[in-house]
Amino acid sequence: MPLTAPLLVDSKDQLEEVKYSLAAAFGDHHASRDREINVDMPDVVCQSKALTRTAGDRSQVGPVTLFKDDSPFAIVHFRVDREANEYSYSLGGHAGWHKRGTEETISKYFEAVETTFRHLGVLPEQYQVTCPCGTEDIVDGAYTAVSRFFNEHQNSGSHADSRVLINTLINREVSPVTSSETNSEAKYLADQHA
Ligand SMILES: [Zn+2]
């Protein structure tokens, strides 16, 4: 199971809405019907298109594939965990993406995805991250920042023998921090220890 970052979404219907809005913002004309999405896209992204696909299994809503120069380039995966009532996403490159761009290009795509999510109001302000080794931190930013945290942490040597690959991390290691939670965190902790 890949690293995923939760979205502030309460239902699968809302997640579907996020998916089609994202696709519309990236230029999927089919998804654009009835949608007014006005997000500033970097030039490298806004000249391309996107394609939504229908879910193959019930735990997902289907990915959005982002195109560059008419070729599939990056993918946004959505995940539904009904038991935990959690809705999350992860970002990846399409097979062979590096033939059409550099790390910098793909990170522009990922930034544009997260700009769109922020515009839609479904990203928390920060994420609480907990490595299985016990290391905890608060990360500003979204999936890309969380992913960077784990990469840097694992390369820092503080993991020593118990190296944990990023693709073994599951949702509970990454949780949203909203401003109201931040404000009430001290009280919450005080209650826990009372
Ligand atoms: Zn660790």
PDB file of C-alpha atoms and ligand atoms in Angstrom:
ATOM      1  CA  MET A   1       0.000   0.000   0.000  1.00  0.00           C
ATOM      2  CA  PRO A   2       1.524   3.310  -1.040  1.00  0.00           C
ATOM      3  CA  LEU A   3       1.918   6.379   1.098  1.00  0.00           C
ATOM      4  CA  THR A   4      -1.323   8.331   1.002  1.00  0.00           C
ATOM      5  CA  ALA A   5      -2.394  11.682   2.419  1.00  0.00           C
ATOM      6  CA  PRO A   6      -5.942  12.155   3.746  1.00  0.00           C
ATOM      7  CA  LEU A   7      -8.218  14.760   2.200  1.00  0.00           C
ATOM      8  CA  LEU A   8     -10.794  16.755   4.152  1.00  0.00           C
ATOM      9  CA  VAL A   9     -13.699  14.982   2.502  1.00  0.00           C
ATOM     10  CA  ASP A  10     -16.660  13.367   4.279  1.00  0.00           C
ATOM     11  CA  SER A  11     -18.150  11.079   1.670  1.00  0.00           C
ATOM     12  CA  LYS A  12     -17.345   9.161  -1.480  1.00  0.00           C
ATOM     13  CA  ASP A  13     -19.670  11.480  -3.406  1.00  0.00           C
ATOM     14  CA  GLN A  14     -17.591  14.443  -2.287  1.00  0.00           C
ATOM     15  CA  LEU A  15     -14.441  12.623  -3.333  1.00  0.00           C
ATOM     16  CA  GLU A  16     -15.965  11.966  -6.765  1.00  0.00           C
ATOM     17  CA  GLU A  17     -16.693  15.683  -6.970  1.00  0.00           C
ATOM     18  CA  VAL A  18     -13.053  16.467  -6.103  1.00  0.00           C
ATOM     19  CA  LYS A  19     -11.894  14.026  -8.758  1.00  0.00           C
ATOM     20  CA  TYR A  20     -13.966  15.576 -11.533  1.00  0.00           C
ATOM     21  CA  SER A  21     -13.089  19.108 -10.435  1.00  0.00           C
ATOM     22  CA  LEU A  22      -9.399  18.238 -10.538  1.00  0.00           C
ATOM     23  CA  ALA A  23      -9.767  16.750 -14.001  1.00  0.00           C
ATOM     24  CA  ALA A  24     -11.707  19.819 -15.134  1.00  0.00           C
ATOM     25  CA  ALA A  25      -9.000  22.134 -13.784  1.00  0.00           C
ATOM     26  CA  PHE A  26      -6.411  20.205 -15.783  1.00  0.00           C
ATOM     27  CA  GLY A  27      -8.453  20.348 -18.972  1.00  0.00           C
ATOM     28  CA  ASP A  28     -10.658  17.267 -19.142  1.00  0.00           C
ATOM     29  CA  HIS A  29     -13.485  18.611 -21.295  1.00  0.00           C
ATOM     30  CA  HIS A  30     -15.792  15.785 -20.314  1.00  0.00           C
ATOM     31  CA  ALA A  31     -15.335  16.566 -16.618  1.00  0.00           C
ATOM     32  CA  SER A  32     -15.668  20.297 -17.291  1.00  0.00           C
ATOM     33  CA  ARG A  33     -19.386  20.101 -17.868  1.00  0.00           C
ATOM     34  CA  ASP A  34     -21.198  22.152 -15.243  1.00  0.00           C
ATOM     35  CA  ARG A  35     -17.952  22.966 -13.482  1.00  0.00           C
ATOM     36  CA  GLU A  36     -16.451  26.390 -12.942  1.00  0.00           C
ATOM     37  CA  ILE A  37     -12.893  25.805 -11.819  1.00  0.00           C
ATOM     38  CA  ASN A  38     -10.605  28.780 -11.829  1.00  0.00           C
ATOM     39  CA  VAL A  39      -7.169  27.786 -10.628  1.00  0.00           C
ATOM     40  CA  ASP A  40      -3.931  29.380 -11.785  1.00  0.00           C
ATOM     41  CA  MET A  41      -1.987  26.642 -13.532  1.00  0.00           C
ATOM     42  CA  PRO A  42       1.714  26.825 -14.423  1.00  0.00           C
ATOM     43  CA  ASP A  43       2.245  27.130 -18.204  1.00  0.00           C
ATOM     44  CA  VAL A  44       3.750  23.676 -18.404  1.00  0.00           C
ATOM     45  CA  VAL A  45       0.521  22.209 -17.078  1.00  0.00           C
ATOM     46  CA  CYS A  46      -2.261  24.349 -18.511  1.00  0.00           C
ATOM     47  CA  GLN A  47      -1.452  23.499 -22.130  1.00  0.00           C
ATOM     48  CA  SER A  48      -2.182  19.855 -21.493  1.00  0.00           C
ATOM     49  CA  LYS A  49      -5.223  17.792 -20.734  1.00  0.00           C
ATOM     50  CA  ALA A  50      -6.455  15.291 -18.205  1.00  0.00           C
ATOM     51  CA  LEU A  51      -8.482  12.134 -18.338  1.00  0.00           C
ATOM     52  CA  THR A  52     -10.727  10.704 -15.661  1.00  0.00           C
ATOM     53  CA  ARG A  53     -11.243   6.997 -15.467  1.00  0.00           C
ATOM     54  CA  THR A  54     -14.004   5.088 -13.772  1.00  0.00           C
ATOM     55  CA  ALA A  55     -13.189   3.010 -10.739  1.00  0.00           C
ATOM     56  CA  GLY A  56     -12.369  -0.633 -11.225  1.00  0.00           C
ATOM     57  CA  ASP A  57     -13.120  -1.618  -7.668  1.00  0.00           C
ATOM     58  CA  ARG A  58     -15.341  -0.294  -4.931  1.00  0.00           C
ATOM     59  CA  SER A  59     -12.558   0.920  -2.659  1.00  0.00           C
ATOM     60  CA  GLN A  60     -11.523   3.508  -5.249  1.00  0.00           C
ATOM     61  CA  VAL A  61     -13.046   6.268  -7.305  1.00  0.00           C
ATOM     62  CA  GLY A  62     -10.625   5.853 -10.197  1.00  0.00           C
ATOM     63  CA  PRO A  63      -7.479   7.817 -10.965  1.00  0.00           C
ATOM     64  CA  VAL A  64      -7.040  11.047 -12.864  1.00  0.00           C
ATOM     65  CA  THR A  65      -4.328  10.812 -15.509  1.00  0.00           C
ATOM     66  CA  LEU A  66      -2.590  14.069 -16.372  1.00  0.00           C
ATOM     67  CA  PHE A  67      -1.136  14.531 -19.832  1.00  0.00           C
ATOM     68  CA  LYS A  68       1.914  16.313 -21.124  1.00  0.00           C
ATOM     69  CA  ASP A  69       2.366  16.808 -24.875  1.00  0.00           C
ATOM     70  CA  ASP A  70      -0.598  14.484 -25.464  1.00  0.00           C
ATOM     71  CA  SER A  71       1.061  11.659 -23.538  1.00  0.00           C
ATOM     72  CA  PRO A  72       0.045  10.291 -20.130  1.00  0.00           C
ATOM     73  CA  PHE A  73       2.453  11.862 -17.657  1.00  0.00           C
ATOM     74  CA  ALA A  74       1.314  11.868 -14.039  1.00  0.00           C
ATOM     75  CA  ILE A  75      -1.413  10.099 -12.082  1.00  0.00           C
ATOM     76  CA  VAL A  76      -3.500  11.101  -9.085  1.00  0.00           C
ATOM     77  CA  HIS A  77      -4.854   8.098  -7.198  1.00  0.00           C
ATOM     78  CA  PHE A  78      -7.772   8.424  -4.832  1.00  0.00           C
ATOM     79  CA  ARG A  79      -8.472   5.969  -2.060  1.00  0.00           C
ATOM     80  CA  VAL A  80     -11.579   5.254  -0.024  1.00  0.00           C
ATOM     81  CA  ASP A  81     -11.355   3.597   3.372  1.00  0.00           C
ATOM     82  CA  ARG A  82     -14.975   3.158   4.368  1.00  0.00           C
ATOM     83  CA  GLU A  83     -14.206   1.549   7.724  1.00  0.00           C
ATOM     84  CA  ALA A  84     -12.037   4.456   8.816  1.00  0.00           C
ATOM     85  CA  ASN A  85     -14.300   6.873   6.912  1.00  0.00           C
ATOM     86  CA  GLU A  86     -11.146   8.266   5.363  1.00  0.00           C
ATOM     87  CA  TYR A  87     -10.535   9.577   1.874  1.00  0.00           C
ATOM     88  CA  SER A  88      -7.015  10.080   0.670  1.00  0.00           C
ATOM     89  CA  TYR A  89      -4.826  10.577  -2.379  1.00  0.00           C
ATOM     90  CA  SER A  90      -1.366   9.824  -3.647  1.00  0.00           C
ATOM     91  CA  LEU A  91       0.670  11.120  -6.573  1.00  0.00           C
ATOM     92  CA  GLY A  92       2.818   9.280  -9.056  1.00  0.00           C
ATOM     93  CA  GLY A  93       4.359   9.422 -12.496  1.00  0.00           C
ATOM     94  CA  HIS A  94       2.805   7.509 -15.366  1.00  0.00           C
ATOM     95  CA  ALA A  95       4.968   4.698 -16.773  1.00  0.00           C
ATOM     96  CA  GLY A  96       7.735   6.266 -18.841  1.00  0.00           C
ATOM     97  CA  TRP A  97       6.953   9.788 -17.654  1.00  0.00           C
ATOM     98  CA  HIS A  98      10.681  10.610 -17.550  1.00  0.00           C
ATOM     99  CA  LYS A  99      10.841  10.389 -21.353  1.00  0.00           C
ATOM    100  CA  ARG A 100       8.750  13.559 -21.470  1.00  0.00           C
ATOM    101  CA  GLY A 101      10.017  15.584 -18.559  1.00  0.00           C
ATOM    102  CA  THR A 102      12.358  16.000 -15.634  1.00  0.00           C
ATOM    103  CA  GLU A 103      11.854  15.713 -11.893  1.00  0.00           C
ATOM    104  CA  GLU A 104      11.200  19.437 -11.962  1.00  0.00           C
ATOM    105  CA  THR A 105       8.422  19.059 -14.527  1.00  0.00           C
ATOM    106  CA  ILE A 106       6.633  16.352 -12.620  1.00  0.00           C
ATOM    107  CA  SER A 107       6.917  18.248  -9.363  1.00  0.00           C
ATOM    108  CA  LYS A 108       5.227  21.191 -11.150  1.00  0.00           C
ATOM    109  CA  TYR A 109       2.353  18.827 -11.971  1.00  0.00           C
ATOM    110  CA  PHE A 110       2.171  17.645  -8.377  1.00  0.00           C
ATOM    111  CA  GLU A 111       2.212  21.235  -7.106  1.00  0.00           C
ATOM    112  CA  ALA A 112      -0.599  22.084  -9.516  1.00  0.00           C
ATOM    113  CA  VAL A 113      -2.640  19.148  -8.167  1.00  0.00           C
ATOM    114  CA  GLU A 114      -2.181  20.375  -4.612  1.00  0.00           C
ATOM    115  CA  THR A 115      -2.932  23.970  -5.610  1.00  0.00           C
ATOM    116  CA  THR A 116      -6.212  22.694  -7.042  1.00  0.00           C
ATOM    117  CA  PHE A 117      -7.010  20.720  -3.878  1.00  0.00           C
ATOM    118  CA  ARG A 118      -6.285  23.800  -1.782  1.00  0.00           C
ATOM    119  CA  HIS A 119      -8.530  25.848  -4.048  1.00  0.00           C
ATOM    120  CA  LEU A 120     -11.285  23.273  -3.510  1.00  0.00           C
ATOM    121  CA  GLY A 121     -10.762  23.484   0.272  1.00  0.00           C
ATOM    122  CA  VAL A 122     -10.018  19.793   0.781  1.00  0.00           C
ATOM    123  CA  LEU A 123      -6.438  20.019   2.082  1.00  0.00           C
ATOM    124  CA  PRO A 124      -5.651  20.432   5.778  1.00  0.00           C
ATOM    125  CA  GLU A 125      -3.161  23.143   6.672  1.00  0.00           C
ATOM    126  CA  GLN A 126      -0.633  20.625   7.934  1.00  0.00           C
ATOM    127  CA  TYR A 127      -0.145  16.894   8.341  1.00  0.00           C
ATOM    128  CA  GLN A 128       0.942  15.066  11.452  1.00  0.00           C
ATOM    129  CA  VAL A 129       3.388  12.353  10.412  1.00  0.00           C
ATOM    130  CA  THR A 130       4.457   9.401  12.533  1.00  0.00           C
ATOM    131  CA  CYS A 131       7.167   7.026  11.378  1.00  0.00           C
ATOM    132  CA  PRO A 132       6.832   3.438  12.631  1.00  0.00           C
ATOM    133  CA  CYS A 133      10.197   3.980  14.403  1.00  0.00           C
ATOM    134  CA  GLY A 134       8.484   6.514  16.657  1.00  0.00           C
ATOM    135  CA  THR A 135       9.680   9.741  15.059  1.00  0.00           C
ATOM    136  CA  GLU A 136       6.897  12.309  14.847  1.00  0.00           C
ATOM    137  CA  ASP A 137       6.628  15.671  13.154  1.00  0.00           C
ATOM    138  CA  ILE A 138       4.220  18.228  11.765  1.00  0.00           C
ATOM    139  CA  VAL A 139       4.629  18.882   8.066  1.00  0.00           C
ATOM    140  CA  ASP A 140       3.553  22.082   6.295  1.00  0.00           C
ATOM    141  CA  GLY A 141       2.155  21.293   2.875  1.00  0.00           C
ATOM    142  CA  ALA A 142       0.511  18.194   1.449  1.00  0.00           C
ATOM    143  CA  TYR A 143       1.442  14.852  -0.135  1.00  0.00           C
ATOM    144  CA  THR A 144       4.656  16.061  -1.743  1.00  0.00           C
ATOM    145  CA  ALA A 145       5.862  17.556   1.544  1.00  0.00           C
ATOM    146  CA  VAL A 146       4.894  14.417   3.495  1.00  0.00           C
ATOM    147  CA  SER A 147       6.668  12.252   0.948  1.00  0.00           C
ATOM    148  CA  ARG A 148       9.767  14.462   1.191  1.00  0.00           C
ATOM    149  CA  PHE A 149       9.684  14.184   4.987  1.00  0.00           C
ATOM    150  CA  PHE A 150       9.781  10.380   4.912  1.00  0.00           C
ATOM    151  CA  ASN A 151      12.498  10.308   2.244  1.00  0.00           C
ATOM    152  CA  GLU A 152      14.706  12.722   4.166  1.00  0.00           C
ATOM    153  CA  HIS A 153      14.015  10.959   7.463  1.00  0.00           C
ATOM    154  CA  GLN A 154      14.951   7.577   6.029  1.00  0.00           C
ATOM    155  CA  ASN A 155      18.092   8.930   4.420  1.00  0.00           C
ATOM    156  CA  SER A 156      19.128  10.759   7.573  1.00  0.00           C
ATOM    157  CA  GLY A 157      20.287   7.545   9.266  1.00  0.00           C
ATOM    158  CA  SER A 158      17.981   7.984  12.257  1.00  0.00           C
ATOM    159  CA  HIS A 159      16.171   4.851  11.150  1.00  0.00           C
ATOM    160  CA  ALA A 160      19.287   2.697  11.577  1.00  0.00           C
ATOM    161  CA  ASP A 161      18.395  -1.004  11.257  1.00  0.00           C
ATOM    162  CA  SER A 162      14.646  -0.710  11.181  1.00  0.00           C
ATOM    163  CA  ARG A 163      14.449   0.892   7.770  1.00  0.00           C
ATOM    164  CA  VAL A 164      10.832   1.202   6.699  1.00  0.00           C
ATOM    165  CA  LEU A 165      10.101   1.630   3.019  1.00  0.00           C
ATOM    166  CA  ILE A 166       7.725   4.394   2.133  1.00  0.00           C
ATOM    167  CA  ASN A 167       5.387   1.996   0.370  1.00  0.00           C
ATOM    168  CA  THR A 168       4.772   0.115   3.606  1.00  0.00           C
ATOM    169  CA  LEU A 169       3.358   3.192   5.302  1.00  0.00           C
ATOM    170  CA  ILE A 170      -0.394   3.250   5.615  1.00  0.00           C
ATOM    171  CA  ASN A 171      -2.897   5.969   6.336  1.00  0.00           C
ATOM    172  CA  ARG A 172      -2.634   6.163  10.093  1.00  0.00           C
ATOM    173  CA  GLU A 173       0.952   7.411   9.832  1.00  0.00           C
ATOM    174  CA  VAL A 174      -0.230  10.556   8.066  1.00  0.00           C
ATOM    175  CA  SER A 175      -3.153  12.488   9.532  1.00  0.00           C
ATOM    176  CA  PRO A 176      -4.594  15.924   8.821  1.00  0.00           C
ATOM    177  CA  VAL A 177      -4.031  18.840  11.156  1.00  0.00           C
ATOM    178  CA  THR A 178      -6.596  21.608  10.746  1.00  0.00           C
ATOM    179  CA  SER A 179      -6.263  24.998  12.419  1.00  0.00           C
ATOM    180  CA  SER A 180      -9.053  24.272  14.921  1.00  0.00           C
ATOM    181  CA  GLU A 181      -7.267  21.059  15.891  1.00  0.00           C
ATOM    182  CA  THR A 182      -4.013  22.959  16.233  1.00  0.00           C
ATOM    183  CA  ASN A 183      -5.679  25.417  18.563  1.00  0.00           C
ATOM    184  CA  SER A 184      -7.278  22.728  20.666  1.00  0.00           C
ATOM    185  CA  GLU A 185      -4.256  20.433  20.637  1.00  0.00           C
ATOM    186  CA  ALA A 186      -2.929  21.612  23.998  1.00  0.00           C
ATOM    187  CA  LYS A 187      -6.345  21.194  25.585  1.00  0.00           C
ATOM    188  CA  TYR A 188      -6.770  17.769  23.949  1.00  0.00           C
ATOM    189  CA  LEU A 189      -3.379  16.623  25.251  1.00  0.00           C
ATOM    190  CA  ALA A 190      -4.192  18.032  28.707  1.00  0.00           C
ATOM    191  CA  ASP A 191      -7.481  16.082  28.708  1.00  0.00           C
ATOM    192  CA  GLN A 192      -5.660  12.912  27.685  1.00  0.00           C
ATOM    193  CA  HIS A 193      -3.255  13.197  30.577  1.00  0.00           C
ATOM    194  CA  ALA A 194      -5.833  14.269  33.165  1.00  0.00           C
TER     195      ALA A 194
HETATM  196 ZN    ZN B   1      11.669   6.351  11.324  1.00  0.00          ZN
END
